[in-house]
PDB file of C-alpha atoms in Angstrom:
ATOM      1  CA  UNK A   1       0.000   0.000   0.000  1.00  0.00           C
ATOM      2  CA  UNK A   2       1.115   3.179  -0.805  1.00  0.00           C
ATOM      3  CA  UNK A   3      -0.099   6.589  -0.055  1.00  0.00           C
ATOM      4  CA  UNK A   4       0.881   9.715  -1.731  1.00  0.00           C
ATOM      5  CA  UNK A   5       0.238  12.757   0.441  1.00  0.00           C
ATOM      6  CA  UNK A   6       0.425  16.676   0.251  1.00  0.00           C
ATOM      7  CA  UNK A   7       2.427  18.636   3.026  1.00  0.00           C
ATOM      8  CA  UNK A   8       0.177  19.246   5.261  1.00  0.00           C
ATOM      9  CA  UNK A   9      -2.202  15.823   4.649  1.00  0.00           C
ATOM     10  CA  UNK A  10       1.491  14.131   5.713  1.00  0.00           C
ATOM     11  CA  UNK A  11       1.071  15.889   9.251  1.00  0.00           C
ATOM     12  CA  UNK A  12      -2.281  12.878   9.386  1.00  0.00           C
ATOM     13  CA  UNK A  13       0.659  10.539  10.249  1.00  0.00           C
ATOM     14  CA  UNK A  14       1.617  11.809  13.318  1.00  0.00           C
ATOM     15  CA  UNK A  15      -1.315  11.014  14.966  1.00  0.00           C
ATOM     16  CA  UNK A  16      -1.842   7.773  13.371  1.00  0.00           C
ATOM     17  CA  UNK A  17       1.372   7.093  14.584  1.00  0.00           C
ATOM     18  CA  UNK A  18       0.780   8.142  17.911  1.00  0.00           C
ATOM     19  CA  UNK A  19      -2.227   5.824  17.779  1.00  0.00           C
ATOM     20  CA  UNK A  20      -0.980   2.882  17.210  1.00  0.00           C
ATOM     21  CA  UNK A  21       1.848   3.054  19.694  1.00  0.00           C
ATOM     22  CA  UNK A  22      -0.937   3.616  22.180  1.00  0.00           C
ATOM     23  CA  UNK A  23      -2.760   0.937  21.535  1.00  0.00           C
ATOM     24  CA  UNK A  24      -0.107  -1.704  22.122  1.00  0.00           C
ATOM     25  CA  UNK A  25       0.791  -0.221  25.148  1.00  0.00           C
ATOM     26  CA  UNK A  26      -0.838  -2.404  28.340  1.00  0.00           C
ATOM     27  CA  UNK A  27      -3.173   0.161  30.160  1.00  0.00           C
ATOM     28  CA  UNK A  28      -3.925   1.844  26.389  1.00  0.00           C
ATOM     29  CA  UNK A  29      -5.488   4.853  26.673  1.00  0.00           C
ATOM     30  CA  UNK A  30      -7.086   4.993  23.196  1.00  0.00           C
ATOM     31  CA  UNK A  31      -7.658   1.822  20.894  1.00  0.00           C
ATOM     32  CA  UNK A  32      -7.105   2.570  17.239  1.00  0.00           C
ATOM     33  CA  UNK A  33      -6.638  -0.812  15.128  1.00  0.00           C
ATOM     34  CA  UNK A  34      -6.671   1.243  12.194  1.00  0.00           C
ATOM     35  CA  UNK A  35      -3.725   2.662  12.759  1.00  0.00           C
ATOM     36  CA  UNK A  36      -2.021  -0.492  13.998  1.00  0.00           C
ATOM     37  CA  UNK A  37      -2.561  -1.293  10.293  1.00  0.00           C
ATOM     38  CA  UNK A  38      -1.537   1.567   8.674  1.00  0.00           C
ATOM     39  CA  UNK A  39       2.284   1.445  10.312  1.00  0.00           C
ATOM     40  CA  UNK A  40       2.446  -2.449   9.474  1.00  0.00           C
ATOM     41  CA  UNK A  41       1.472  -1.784   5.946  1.00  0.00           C
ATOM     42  CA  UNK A  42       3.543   1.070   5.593  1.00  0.00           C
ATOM     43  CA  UNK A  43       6.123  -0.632   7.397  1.00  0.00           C
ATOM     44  CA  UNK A  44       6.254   3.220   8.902  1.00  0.00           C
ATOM     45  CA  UNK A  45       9.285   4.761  10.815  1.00  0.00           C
ATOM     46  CA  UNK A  46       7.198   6.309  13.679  1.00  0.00           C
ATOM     47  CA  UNK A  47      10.000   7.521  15.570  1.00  0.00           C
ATOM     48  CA  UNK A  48       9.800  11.075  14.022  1.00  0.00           C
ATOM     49  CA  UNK A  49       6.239  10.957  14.727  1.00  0.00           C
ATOM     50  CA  UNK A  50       5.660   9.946  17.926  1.00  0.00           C
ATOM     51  CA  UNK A  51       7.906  12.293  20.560  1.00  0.00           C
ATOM     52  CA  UNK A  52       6.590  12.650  23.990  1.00  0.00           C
ATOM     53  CA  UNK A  53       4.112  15.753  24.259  1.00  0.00           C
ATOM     54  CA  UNK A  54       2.908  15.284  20.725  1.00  0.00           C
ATOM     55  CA  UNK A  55       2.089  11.481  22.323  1.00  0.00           C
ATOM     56  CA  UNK A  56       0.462  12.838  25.068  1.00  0.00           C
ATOM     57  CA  UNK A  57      -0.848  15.853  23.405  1.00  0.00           C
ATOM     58  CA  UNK A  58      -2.554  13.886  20.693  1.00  0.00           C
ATOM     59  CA  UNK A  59      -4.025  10.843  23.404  1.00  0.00           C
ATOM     60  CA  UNK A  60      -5.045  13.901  25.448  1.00  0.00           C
ATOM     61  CA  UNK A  61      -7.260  15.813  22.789  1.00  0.00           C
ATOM     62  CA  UNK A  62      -8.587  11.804  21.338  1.00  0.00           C
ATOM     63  CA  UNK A  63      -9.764  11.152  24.548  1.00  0.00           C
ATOM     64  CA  UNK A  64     -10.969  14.753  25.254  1.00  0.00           C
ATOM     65  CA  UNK A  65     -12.631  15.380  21.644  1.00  0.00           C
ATOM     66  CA  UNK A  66     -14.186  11.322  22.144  1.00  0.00           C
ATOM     67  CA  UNK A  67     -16.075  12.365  25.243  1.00  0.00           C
ATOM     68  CA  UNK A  68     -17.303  15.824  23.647  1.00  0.00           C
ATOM     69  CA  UNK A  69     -19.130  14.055  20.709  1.00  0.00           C
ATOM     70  CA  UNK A  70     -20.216  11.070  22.711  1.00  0.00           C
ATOM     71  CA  UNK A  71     -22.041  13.803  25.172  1.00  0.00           C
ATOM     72  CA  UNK A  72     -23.413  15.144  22.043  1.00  0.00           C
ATOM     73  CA  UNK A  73     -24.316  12.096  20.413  1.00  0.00           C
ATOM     74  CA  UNK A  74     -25.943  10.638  23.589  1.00  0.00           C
ATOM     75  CA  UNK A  75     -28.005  14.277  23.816  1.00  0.00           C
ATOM     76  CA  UNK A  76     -28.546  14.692  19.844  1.00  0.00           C
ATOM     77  CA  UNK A  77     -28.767  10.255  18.638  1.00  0.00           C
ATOM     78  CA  UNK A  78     -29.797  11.157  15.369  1.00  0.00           C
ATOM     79  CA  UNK A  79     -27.050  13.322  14.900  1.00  0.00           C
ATOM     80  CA  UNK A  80     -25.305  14.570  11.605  1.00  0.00           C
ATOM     81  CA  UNK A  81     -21.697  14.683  11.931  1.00  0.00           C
ATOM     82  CA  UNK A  82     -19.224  15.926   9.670  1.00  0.00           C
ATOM     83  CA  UNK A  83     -15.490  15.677  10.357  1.00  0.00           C
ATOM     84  CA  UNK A  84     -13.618  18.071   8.476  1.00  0.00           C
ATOM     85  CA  UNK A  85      -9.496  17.472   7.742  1.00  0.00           C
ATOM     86  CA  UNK A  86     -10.649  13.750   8.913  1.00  0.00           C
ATOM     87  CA  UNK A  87      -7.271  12.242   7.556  1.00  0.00           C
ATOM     88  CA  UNK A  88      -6.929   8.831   8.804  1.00  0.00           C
ATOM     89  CA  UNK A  89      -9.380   9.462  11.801  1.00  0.00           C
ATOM     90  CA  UNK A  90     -11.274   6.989  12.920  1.00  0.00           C
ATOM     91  CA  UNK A  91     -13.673   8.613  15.306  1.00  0.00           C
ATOM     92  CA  UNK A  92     -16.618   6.860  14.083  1.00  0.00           C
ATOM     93  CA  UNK A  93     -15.772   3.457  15.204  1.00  0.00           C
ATOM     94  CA  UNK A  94     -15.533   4.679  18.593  1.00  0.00           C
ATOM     95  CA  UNK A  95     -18.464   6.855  18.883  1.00  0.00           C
ATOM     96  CA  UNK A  96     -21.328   5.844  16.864  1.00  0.00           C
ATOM     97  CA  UNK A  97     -24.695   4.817  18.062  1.00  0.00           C
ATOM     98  CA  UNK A  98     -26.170   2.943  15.457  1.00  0.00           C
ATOM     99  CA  UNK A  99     -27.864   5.936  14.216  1.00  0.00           C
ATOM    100  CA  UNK A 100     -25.540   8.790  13.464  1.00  0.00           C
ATOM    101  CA  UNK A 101     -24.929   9.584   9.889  1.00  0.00           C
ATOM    102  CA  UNK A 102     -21.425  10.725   9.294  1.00  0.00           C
ATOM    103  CA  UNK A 103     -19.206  12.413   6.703  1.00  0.00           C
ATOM    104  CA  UNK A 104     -15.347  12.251   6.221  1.00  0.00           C
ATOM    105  CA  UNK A 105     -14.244  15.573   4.487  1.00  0.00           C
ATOM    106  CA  UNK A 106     -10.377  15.716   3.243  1.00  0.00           C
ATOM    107  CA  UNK A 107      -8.975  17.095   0.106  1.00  0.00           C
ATOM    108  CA  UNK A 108      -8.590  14.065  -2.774  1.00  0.00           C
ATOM    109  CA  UNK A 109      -5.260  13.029  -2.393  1.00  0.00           C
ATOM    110  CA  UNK A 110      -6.333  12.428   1.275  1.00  0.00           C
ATOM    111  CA  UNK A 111      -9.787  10.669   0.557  1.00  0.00           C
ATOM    112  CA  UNK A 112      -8.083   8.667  -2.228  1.00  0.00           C
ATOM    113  CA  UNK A 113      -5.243   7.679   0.388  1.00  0.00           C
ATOM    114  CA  UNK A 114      -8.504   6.723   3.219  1.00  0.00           C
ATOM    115  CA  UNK A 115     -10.171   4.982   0.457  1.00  0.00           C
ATOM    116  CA  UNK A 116      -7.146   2.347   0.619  1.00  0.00           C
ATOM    117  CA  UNK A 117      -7.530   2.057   4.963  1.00  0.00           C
ATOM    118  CA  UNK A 118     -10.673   2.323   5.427  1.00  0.00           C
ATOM    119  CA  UNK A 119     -13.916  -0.255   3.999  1.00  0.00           C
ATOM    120  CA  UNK A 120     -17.344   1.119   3.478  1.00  0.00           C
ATOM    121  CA  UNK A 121     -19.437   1.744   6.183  1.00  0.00           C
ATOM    122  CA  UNK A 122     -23.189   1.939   6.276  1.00  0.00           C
ATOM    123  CA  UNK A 123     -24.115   5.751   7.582  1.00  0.00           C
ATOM    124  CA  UNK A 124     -20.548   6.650   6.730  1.00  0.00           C
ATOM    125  CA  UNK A 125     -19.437   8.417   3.897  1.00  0.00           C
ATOM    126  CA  UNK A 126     -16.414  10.045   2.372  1.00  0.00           C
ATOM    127  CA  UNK A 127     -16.165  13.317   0.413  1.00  0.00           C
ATOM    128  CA  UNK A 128     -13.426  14.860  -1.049  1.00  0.00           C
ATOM    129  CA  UNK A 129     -13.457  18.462  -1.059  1.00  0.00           C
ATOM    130  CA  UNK A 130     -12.129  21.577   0.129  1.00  0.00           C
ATOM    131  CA  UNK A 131     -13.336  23.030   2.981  1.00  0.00           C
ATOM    132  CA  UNK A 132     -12.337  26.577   1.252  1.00  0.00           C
ATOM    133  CA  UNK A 133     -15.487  25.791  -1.040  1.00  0.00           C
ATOM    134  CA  UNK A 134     -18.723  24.479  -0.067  1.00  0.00           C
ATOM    135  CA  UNK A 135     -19.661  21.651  -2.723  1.00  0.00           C
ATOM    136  CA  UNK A 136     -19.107  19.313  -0.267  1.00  0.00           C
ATOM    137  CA  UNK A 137     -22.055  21.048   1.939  1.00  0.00           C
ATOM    138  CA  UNK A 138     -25.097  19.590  -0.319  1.00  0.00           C
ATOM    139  CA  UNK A 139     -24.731  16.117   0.753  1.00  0.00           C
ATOM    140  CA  UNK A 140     -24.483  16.782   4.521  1.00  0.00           C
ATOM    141  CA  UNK A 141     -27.234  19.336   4.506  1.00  0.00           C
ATOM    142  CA  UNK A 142     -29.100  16.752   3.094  1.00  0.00           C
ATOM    143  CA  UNK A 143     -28.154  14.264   5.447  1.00  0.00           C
ATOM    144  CA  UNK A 144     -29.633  16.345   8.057  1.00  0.00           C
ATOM    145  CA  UNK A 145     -32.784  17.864   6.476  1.00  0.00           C
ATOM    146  CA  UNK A 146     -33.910  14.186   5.834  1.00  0.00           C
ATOM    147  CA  UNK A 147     -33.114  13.508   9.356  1.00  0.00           C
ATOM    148  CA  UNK A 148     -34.652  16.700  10.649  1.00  0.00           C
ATOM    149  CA  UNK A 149     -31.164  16.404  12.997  1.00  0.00           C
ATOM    150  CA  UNK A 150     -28.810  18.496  14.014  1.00  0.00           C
ATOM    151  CA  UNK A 151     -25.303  19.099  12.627  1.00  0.00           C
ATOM    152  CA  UNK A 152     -21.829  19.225  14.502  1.00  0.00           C
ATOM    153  CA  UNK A 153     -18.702  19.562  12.883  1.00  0.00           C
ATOM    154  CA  UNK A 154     -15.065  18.546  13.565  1.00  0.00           C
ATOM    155  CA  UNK A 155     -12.463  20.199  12.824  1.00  0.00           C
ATOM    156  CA  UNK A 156      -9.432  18.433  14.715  1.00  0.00           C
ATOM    157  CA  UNK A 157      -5.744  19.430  13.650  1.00  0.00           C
ATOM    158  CA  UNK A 158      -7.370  21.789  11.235  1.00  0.00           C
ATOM    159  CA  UNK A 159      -7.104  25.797  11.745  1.00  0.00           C
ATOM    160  CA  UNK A 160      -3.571  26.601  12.547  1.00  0.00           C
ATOM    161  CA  UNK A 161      -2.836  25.184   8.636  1.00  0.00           C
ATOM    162  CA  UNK A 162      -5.022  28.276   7.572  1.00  0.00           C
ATOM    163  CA  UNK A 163      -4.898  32.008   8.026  1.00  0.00           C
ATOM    164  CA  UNK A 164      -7.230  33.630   9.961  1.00  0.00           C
ATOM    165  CA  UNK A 165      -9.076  35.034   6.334  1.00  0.00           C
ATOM    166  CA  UNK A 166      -9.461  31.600   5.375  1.00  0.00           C
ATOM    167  CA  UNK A 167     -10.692  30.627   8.667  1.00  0.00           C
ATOM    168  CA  UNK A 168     -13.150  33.157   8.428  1.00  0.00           C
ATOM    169  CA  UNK A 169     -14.091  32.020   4.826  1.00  0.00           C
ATOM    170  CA  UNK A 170     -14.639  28.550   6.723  1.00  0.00           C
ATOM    171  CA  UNK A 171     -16.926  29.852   8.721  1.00  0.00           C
ATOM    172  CA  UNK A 172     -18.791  31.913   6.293  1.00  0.00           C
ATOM    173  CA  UNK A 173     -19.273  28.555   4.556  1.00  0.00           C
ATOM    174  CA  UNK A 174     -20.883  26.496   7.526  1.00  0.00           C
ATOM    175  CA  UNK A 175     -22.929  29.494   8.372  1.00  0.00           C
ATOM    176  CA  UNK A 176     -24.651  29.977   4.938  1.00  0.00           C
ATOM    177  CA  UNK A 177     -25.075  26.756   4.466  1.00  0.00           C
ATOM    178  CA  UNK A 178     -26.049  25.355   7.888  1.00  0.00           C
ATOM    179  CA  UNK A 179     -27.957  28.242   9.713  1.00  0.00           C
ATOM    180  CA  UNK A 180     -28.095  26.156  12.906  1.00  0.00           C
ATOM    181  CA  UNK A 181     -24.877  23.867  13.944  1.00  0.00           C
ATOM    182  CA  UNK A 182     -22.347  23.240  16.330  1.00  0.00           C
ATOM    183  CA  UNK A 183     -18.459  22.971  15.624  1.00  0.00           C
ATOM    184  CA  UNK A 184     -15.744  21.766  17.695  1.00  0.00           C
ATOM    185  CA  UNK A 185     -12.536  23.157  16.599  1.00  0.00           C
ATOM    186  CA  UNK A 186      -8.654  22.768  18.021  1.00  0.00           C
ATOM    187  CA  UNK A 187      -7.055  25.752  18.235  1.00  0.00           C
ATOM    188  CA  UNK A 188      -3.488  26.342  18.849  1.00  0.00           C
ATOM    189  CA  UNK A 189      -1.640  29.866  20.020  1.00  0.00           C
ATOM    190  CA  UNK A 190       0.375  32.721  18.222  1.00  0.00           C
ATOM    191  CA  UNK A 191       3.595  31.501  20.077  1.00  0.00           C
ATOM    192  CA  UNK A 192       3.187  27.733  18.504  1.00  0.00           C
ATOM    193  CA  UNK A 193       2.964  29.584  15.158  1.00  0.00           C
ATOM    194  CA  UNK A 194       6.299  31.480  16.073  1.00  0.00           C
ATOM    195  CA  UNK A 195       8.017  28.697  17.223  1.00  0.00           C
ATOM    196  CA  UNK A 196       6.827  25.674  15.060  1.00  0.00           C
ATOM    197  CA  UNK A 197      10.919  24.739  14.083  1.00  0.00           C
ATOM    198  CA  UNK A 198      10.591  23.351  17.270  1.00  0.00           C
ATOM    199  CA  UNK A 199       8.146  21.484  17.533  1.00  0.00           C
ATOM    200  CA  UNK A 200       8.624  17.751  18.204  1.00  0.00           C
ATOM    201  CA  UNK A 201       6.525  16.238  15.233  1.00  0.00           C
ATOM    202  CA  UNK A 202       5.414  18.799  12.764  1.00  0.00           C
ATOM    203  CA  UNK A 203       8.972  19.948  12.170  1.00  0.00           C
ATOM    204  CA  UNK A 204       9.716  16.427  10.337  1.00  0.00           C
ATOM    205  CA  UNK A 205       6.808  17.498   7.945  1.00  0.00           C
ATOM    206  CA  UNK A 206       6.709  20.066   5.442  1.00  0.00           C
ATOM    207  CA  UNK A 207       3.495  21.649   7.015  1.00  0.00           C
ATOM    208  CA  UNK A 208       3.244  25.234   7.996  1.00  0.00           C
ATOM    209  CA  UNK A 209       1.292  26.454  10.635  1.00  0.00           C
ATOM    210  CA  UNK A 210      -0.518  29.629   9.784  1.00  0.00           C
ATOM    211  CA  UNK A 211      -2.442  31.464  12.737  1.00  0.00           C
ATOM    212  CA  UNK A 212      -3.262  30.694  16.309  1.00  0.00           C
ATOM    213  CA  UNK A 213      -5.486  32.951  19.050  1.00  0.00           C
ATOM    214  CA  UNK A 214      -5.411  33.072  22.393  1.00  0.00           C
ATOM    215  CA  UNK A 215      -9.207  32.640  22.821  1.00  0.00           C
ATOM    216  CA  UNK A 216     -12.244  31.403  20.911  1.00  0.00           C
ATOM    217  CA  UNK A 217     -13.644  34.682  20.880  1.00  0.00           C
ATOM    218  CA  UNK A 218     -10.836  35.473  18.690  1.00  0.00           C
ATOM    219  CA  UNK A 219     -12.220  32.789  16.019  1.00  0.00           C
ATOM    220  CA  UNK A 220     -15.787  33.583  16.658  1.00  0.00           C
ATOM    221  CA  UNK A 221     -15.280  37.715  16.084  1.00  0.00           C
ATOM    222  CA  UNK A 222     -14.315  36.534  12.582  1.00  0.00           C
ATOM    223  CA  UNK A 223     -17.797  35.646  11.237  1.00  0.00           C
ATOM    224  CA  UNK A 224     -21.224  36.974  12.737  1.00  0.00           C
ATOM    225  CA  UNK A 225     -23.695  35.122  14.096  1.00  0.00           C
ATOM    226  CA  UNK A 226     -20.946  32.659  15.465  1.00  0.00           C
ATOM    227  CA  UNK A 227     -21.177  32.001  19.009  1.00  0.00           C
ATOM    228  CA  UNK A 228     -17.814  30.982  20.971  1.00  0.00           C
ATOM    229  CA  UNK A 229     -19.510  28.885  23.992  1.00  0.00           C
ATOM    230  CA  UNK A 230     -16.182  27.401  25.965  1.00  0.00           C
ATOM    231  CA  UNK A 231     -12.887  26.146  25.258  1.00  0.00           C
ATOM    232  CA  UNK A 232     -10.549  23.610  27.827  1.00  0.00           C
ATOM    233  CA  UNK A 233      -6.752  23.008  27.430  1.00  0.00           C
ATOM    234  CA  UNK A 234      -5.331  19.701  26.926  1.00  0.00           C
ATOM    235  CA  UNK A 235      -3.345  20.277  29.746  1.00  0.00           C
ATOM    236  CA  UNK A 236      -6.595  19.171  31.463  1.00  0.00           C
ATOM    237  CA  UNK A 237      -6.035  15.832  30.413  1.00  0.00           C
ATOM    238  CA  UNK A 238      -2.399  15.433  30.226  1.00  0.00           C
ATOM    239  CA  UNK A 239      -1.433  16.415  33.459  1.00  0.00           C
ATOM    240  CA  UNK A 240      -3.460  12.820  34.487  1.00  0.00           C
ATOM    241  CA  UNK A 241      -1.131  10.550  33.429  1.00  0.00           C
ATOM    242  CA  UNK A 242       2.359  11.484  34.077  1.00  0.00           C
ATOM    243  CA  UNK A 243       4.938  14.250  35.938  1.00  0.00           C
ATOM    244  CA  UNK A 244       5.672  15.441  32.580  1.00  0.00           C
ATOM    245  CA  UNK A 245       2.710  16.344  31.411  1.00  0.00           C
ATOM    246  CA  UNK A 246       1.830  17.922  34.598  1.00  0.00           C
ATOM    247  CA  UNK A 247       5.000  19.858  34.667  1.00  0.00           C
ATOM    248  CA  UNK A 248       4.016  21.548  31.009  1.00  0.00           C
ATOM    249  CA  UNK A 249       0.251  22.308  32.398  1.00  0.00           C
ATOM    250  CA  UNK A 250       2.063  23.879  35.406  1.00  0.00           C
ATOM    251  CA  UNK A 251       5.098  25.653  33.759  1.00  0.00           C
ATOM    252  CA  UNK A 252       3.479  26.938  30.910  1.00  0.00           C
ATOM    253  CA  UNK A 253      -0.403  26.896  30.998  1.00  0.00           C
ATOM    254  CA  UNK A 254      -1.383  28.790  27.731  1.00  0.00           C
ATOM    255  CA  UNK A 255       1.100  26.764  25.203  1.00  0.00           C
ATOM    256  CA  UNK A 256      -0.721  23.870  24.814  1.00  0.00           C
ATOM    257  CA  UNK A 257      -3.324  23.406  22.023  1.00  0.00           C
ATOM    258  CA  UNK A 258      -7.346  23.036  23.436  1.00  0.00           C
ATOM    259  CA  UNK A 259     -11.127  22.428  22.307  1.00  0.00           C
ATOM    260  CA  UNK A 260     -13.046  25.344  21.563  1.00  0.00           C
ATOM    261  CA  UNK A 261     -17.003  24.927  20.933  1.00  0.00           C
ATOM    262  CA  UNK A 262     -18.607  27.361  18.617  1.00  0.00           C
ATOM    263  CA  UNK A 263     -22.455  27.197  18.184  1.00  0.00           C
ATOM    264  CA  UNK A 264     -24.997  29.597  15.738  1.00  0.00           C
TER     265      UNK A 264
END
């Protein structure tokens, strides 16, 4: 299997990477058998992939962005989900209901690359498309007029590849489109931007990162109607399971990436 990838599509191997090398650890934090497979077929090098805090920074915000939609699921079960950048994500598998309809949005190099992981699923489907344009909208907005349900989006490892313009134009898009949604979205800060040569994954990539904020608000001021509802750190989560990750919650609070929930 082989799987030809743009720059920033490559940065979807760092956390399949990350998720397989949790799930053969014993006390596994996340199960992802999908990605087992992906670094046997590949026969994948994961060492530039899977350093420390991008381990535990990647388990943290699975686990976190897991319970988020399974609280929405469990309040919304007919739910309409559509998870944009999905990559090699396998969310799905771990959340659904048995009634959920959901969509996998990635530019075609990335949905041709899925195609070749991932089997057909029934309420599942894949679209390739960019989420710059809205031609991918018609089929979800279907989706959830037939269902009379409501939407959420994803969009996990996502913004800090764009500007803050072509955020905006994102959310122009899901606006006009959907008037009534809800979006979870990972956001990452200015200083990440300014120092991304160091970072511990990305670096091995090609990918740039483009904008960060400081707060939600920041992201929901772009675009009217949006509404920026709460946001929680990773360091929530990562200061759980070792005196590492603690240490980076306690030394410096405000660099890690978190969950921000938008709502119109």
């Amino acid at each position: 299997m082989t799987l030809q990838l743009g720059d920033v599509q490559t940065t979807a191997l760092i956390p399949v990477a990350i998720k397989a090398s949790e799930t053969l650890r014993k006390n596994a934090r996340i199960k992802d058998d999908v990605a087992v497979e992906i670094v046997r077929h590949l026969e994948m090098d994961t060492k530039p992939f899977d350093k420390f805090l991008s381990h535990e920074g990647v388990v943290a915000r699975t686990v976190m962005l897991d319970r988020m939609v399974k609280d929405f699921v469990a309040k919304n079960p007919d739910a309409v989900i559509a998870n944009l950048g999905a990559g090699f994500d396998n969310r799905f598998a771990r959340v659904d209901n048995g009634r959920i309809s959901w969509f996998d949005v990635d530019l075609s190099d990335s949905i041709a690359a899925r195609k070749k992981v991932f089997d057909e699923r029934e309420r599942v489907t894949m679209i390739a498309g960019s989420v710059l344009e809205d031609e991918w909208c018609a089929l979800v907005k279907a989706e959830s007029q037939k269902k009379n349900a409501p939407v959420l989006f994803l969009a996990e490892g996502l913004f800090m590849y764009f500007t803050l313009d072509e955020i905006k134009q994102i959310l122009s898009i899901l606006k006009v489109n959907f008037p009534r949604a809800t979006l979870f979205a990972e956001m990452n800060n200015p200083m990440m931007v300014k120092n991304q040569k160091y970072h511990d994954t990305v670096k091995s990539t090609k990918a740039v990162f483009k904008s960060g904020t400081w707060s939600g608000q920041e992201i929901a001021d772009l675009c009217d109607g949006i509404n920026f509802v709460e946001e929680h750190s990773f360091n929530e989560e990562m200061k759980k399971h070792s005196i590492r990750g603690w240490l980076f919650a306690k030394i410096l609070p405000k660099m890690n990436d978190r969950w921000a929930r938008f709502e119109w």
